[in-house]
Amino acid sequence: MGIATATTSAAAVPATSAARPAKPMALWRALNTALHDILEDTPEAFLLGEDITTWGTGGGIYGVTKKLADDFGRGRVMDTPISEEVLISAAVGAAMQGCRPILEIMYSDFTFLGFDGIINQAAKARYMFGGQFDVPFVLRTNGGSGIGKAGQHSQSLETLFAHIPGLEVVVPATAGDAYGLLRTAVASNNPTIFLEHKNLYNDRGPVSFEPIPFGVARIARHGTDLTIVATQQMLKRSLEAAEVLQEQHDLSAEVIDPRTLFPFDMQTVITSVKKTRHLVVAHEAVRDYGWGAEFVAQVVEEAWNDLDAPPRRLGGLRTPIPYSEVLENAVIPSANQIVATALATRRDRQHV
Amino acid sequence: MTTQTLTAHYDPAVQGFTGLATMTMIRAFESRMPLLSEEGLIRGSTHPSVGMEAVATGVSLALGPRDTIASNHRGHAHCLARGSDPGRTMAEILGRVDGYGQGKGGSMHIGVKELGIIGTNGIVGAGIGLATGAALAAKQQGSDAVAVVYFGDGASNQGVLGEAFNLCAIWNLAVVFVCENNHYAQSASIEEMVAQPDLSQRGTAYGVKSVNVNGMHLDAVYEAAAEAVARGRAGDGPTLIVADTYRYLGHMAGDTEIYRSADEVQEWKDKDPIGYLARALEQQGVLTAGQFAQLEADAARVVAEAEAFARNSPYPEEFRAGTDVYEETV
């Protein structure tokens, strides 16, 4: 049916920012720049969210909307009441009427207050009405743990959103991806959940100011002995783990960042597994029933004969995210656990 | 601001006559629903609005072509009064490919983009947020279009309403909140489910201009709606209209109606909106008994043709189950 491989064409993004030289910047600044460029060249776009103009240094809780209200006015960058339910469904209604609203929900945990708008309305409006309506709605929010925000400000909900037909789910891990994927999210005519990670906002990386298409995974590190699939904070830890595996165990890990969980790029993963014959999936969302299980299942179905060992999954424990640092560190996978799991996978091959 | 000319006040020869024709057609259409359901042609549930015709009709008469409506599970009348084709509407209810949603939506999910119908909705209060968004879109686009949301007394107990009232009031969004108080949320009576029976006070509490109208009287509904629409167009913000009305049939086809008495139903049938309007128009000299009989005959013919169209429309081919989930970019 062509659904699972649907991609949003990056060609739909206006090209006014082309030919700008690439430069390194923090992830939050890359998002800020993307929003600036979007407001400049997309008249249908506007931003709304709680405390997005005057909090902190003047741009929401992590600075992503800094100075945008100054540059584009309060007509396009709007502070809202604390009313997630109506804000989410209003953004959907505005999108159905030809706008490109970009709604910031302060923490992804708060999206639960507006799930009707996301799941019953945004995700289904195109389908139930027989394809009459585009829903170019972007919900920007942050998920993930690592900075002591505790149980109701730290969840990783990407699996939950990826499960819903009709939604696109974006999980950028680097500054460059954050810029490029946000440009594509706003150009997309599908509702998009754009999940930032609160512990990556200050990570710096090169930004080339080009849109990045959905459904195209990035090989973050090339390798030959083992494939690791990971997103966001787990990607970072997987890259650290890959260095340890190389230096201490002479194992060459290939690390893949899916970048979007729907649409998703299975082909890059399968091609890699055919080469390395070993797979580990690491994510911060709760491991049980998580998206890693989906990736593993598809690899098993499509490349069983290319595997030398059972694929393994790492994910968050089946607990809420605790507050105390020692506990918080205990509930999501560490680089050391990724190393240990990779070694276990390689050991398993002897039994094959 | 550019707008089409609105008749500020109800004119029996204009809104009255047109309204009576529309209401008569809706009555004929909705009266078929339980029968089509019994025949097995309607899957799931269908929620007729017989008795409530004056609300959808009176509000629609006050709207212009660029305005938007959001509706709920009991939405056929809202769509028909807004101008949806009876044949395509019924085809959707029967799950046929010529329905507005190719049979994917059914009775509770009818959307018509070219008429500004952003959907009937299986979530009773969901249209409240969507209409707020349509009004926000109009503001962003520099348009004076108004968004209407229809919801029932039951949905008035959902939290989104308070959030929407506040947001529309602070941003002066042009939303007309039309609460159809038909006295029952499924089987739960308004008396048991609401401590403050004057629902219009809820809007007032949030700074939303709020009025009560007799929802069985087309003229009253029209005048309140025209005023609310004019206020929205002028940038003066939202209005809540609470229309007191009643559904003659059950919550849905097949409802046993054990929760209310036949006497109560009869009491409301005695206030029938179509009978009331026809009598008034006859007294006002803009309708003869013969013309009314002709309107009823026309309505019966339109609905019979719609039904024939819907019955003859094929069921969608299986491949359509997988289309329109996402925009299909090639």
mmCIF file of C-alpha atoms in Angstrom, chain B residues 36 71 85 101 170 223 246 276 294 328:
data_model
loop_
_atom_site.group_PDB
_atom_site.id
_atom_site.type_symbol
_atom_site.label_atom_id
_atom_site.label_comp_id
_atom_site.label_asym_id
_atom_site.label_seq_id
_atom_site.Cartn_x
_atom_site.Cartn_y
_atom_site.Cartn_z
ATOM 1 C CA LEU B 36 -32.377 2.357 6.995
ATOM 2 C CA SER B 71 -20.240 19.343 14.377
ATOM 3 C CA ASP B 85 -25.704 17.262 -1.052
ATOM 4 C CA GLY B 101 -15.455 10.424 2.772
ATOM 5 C CA ILE B 170 -8.804 36.769 25.159
ATOM 6 C CA GLU B 223 -31.673 36.383 14.979
ATOM 7 C CA TYR B 246 -35.526 18.337 21.988
ATOM 8 C CA TYR B 276 -44.857 26.262 14.534
ATOM 9 C CA GLN B 294 -45.675 21.346 -1.965
ATOM 10 C CA GLU B 328 0.673 10.239 -0.721
#
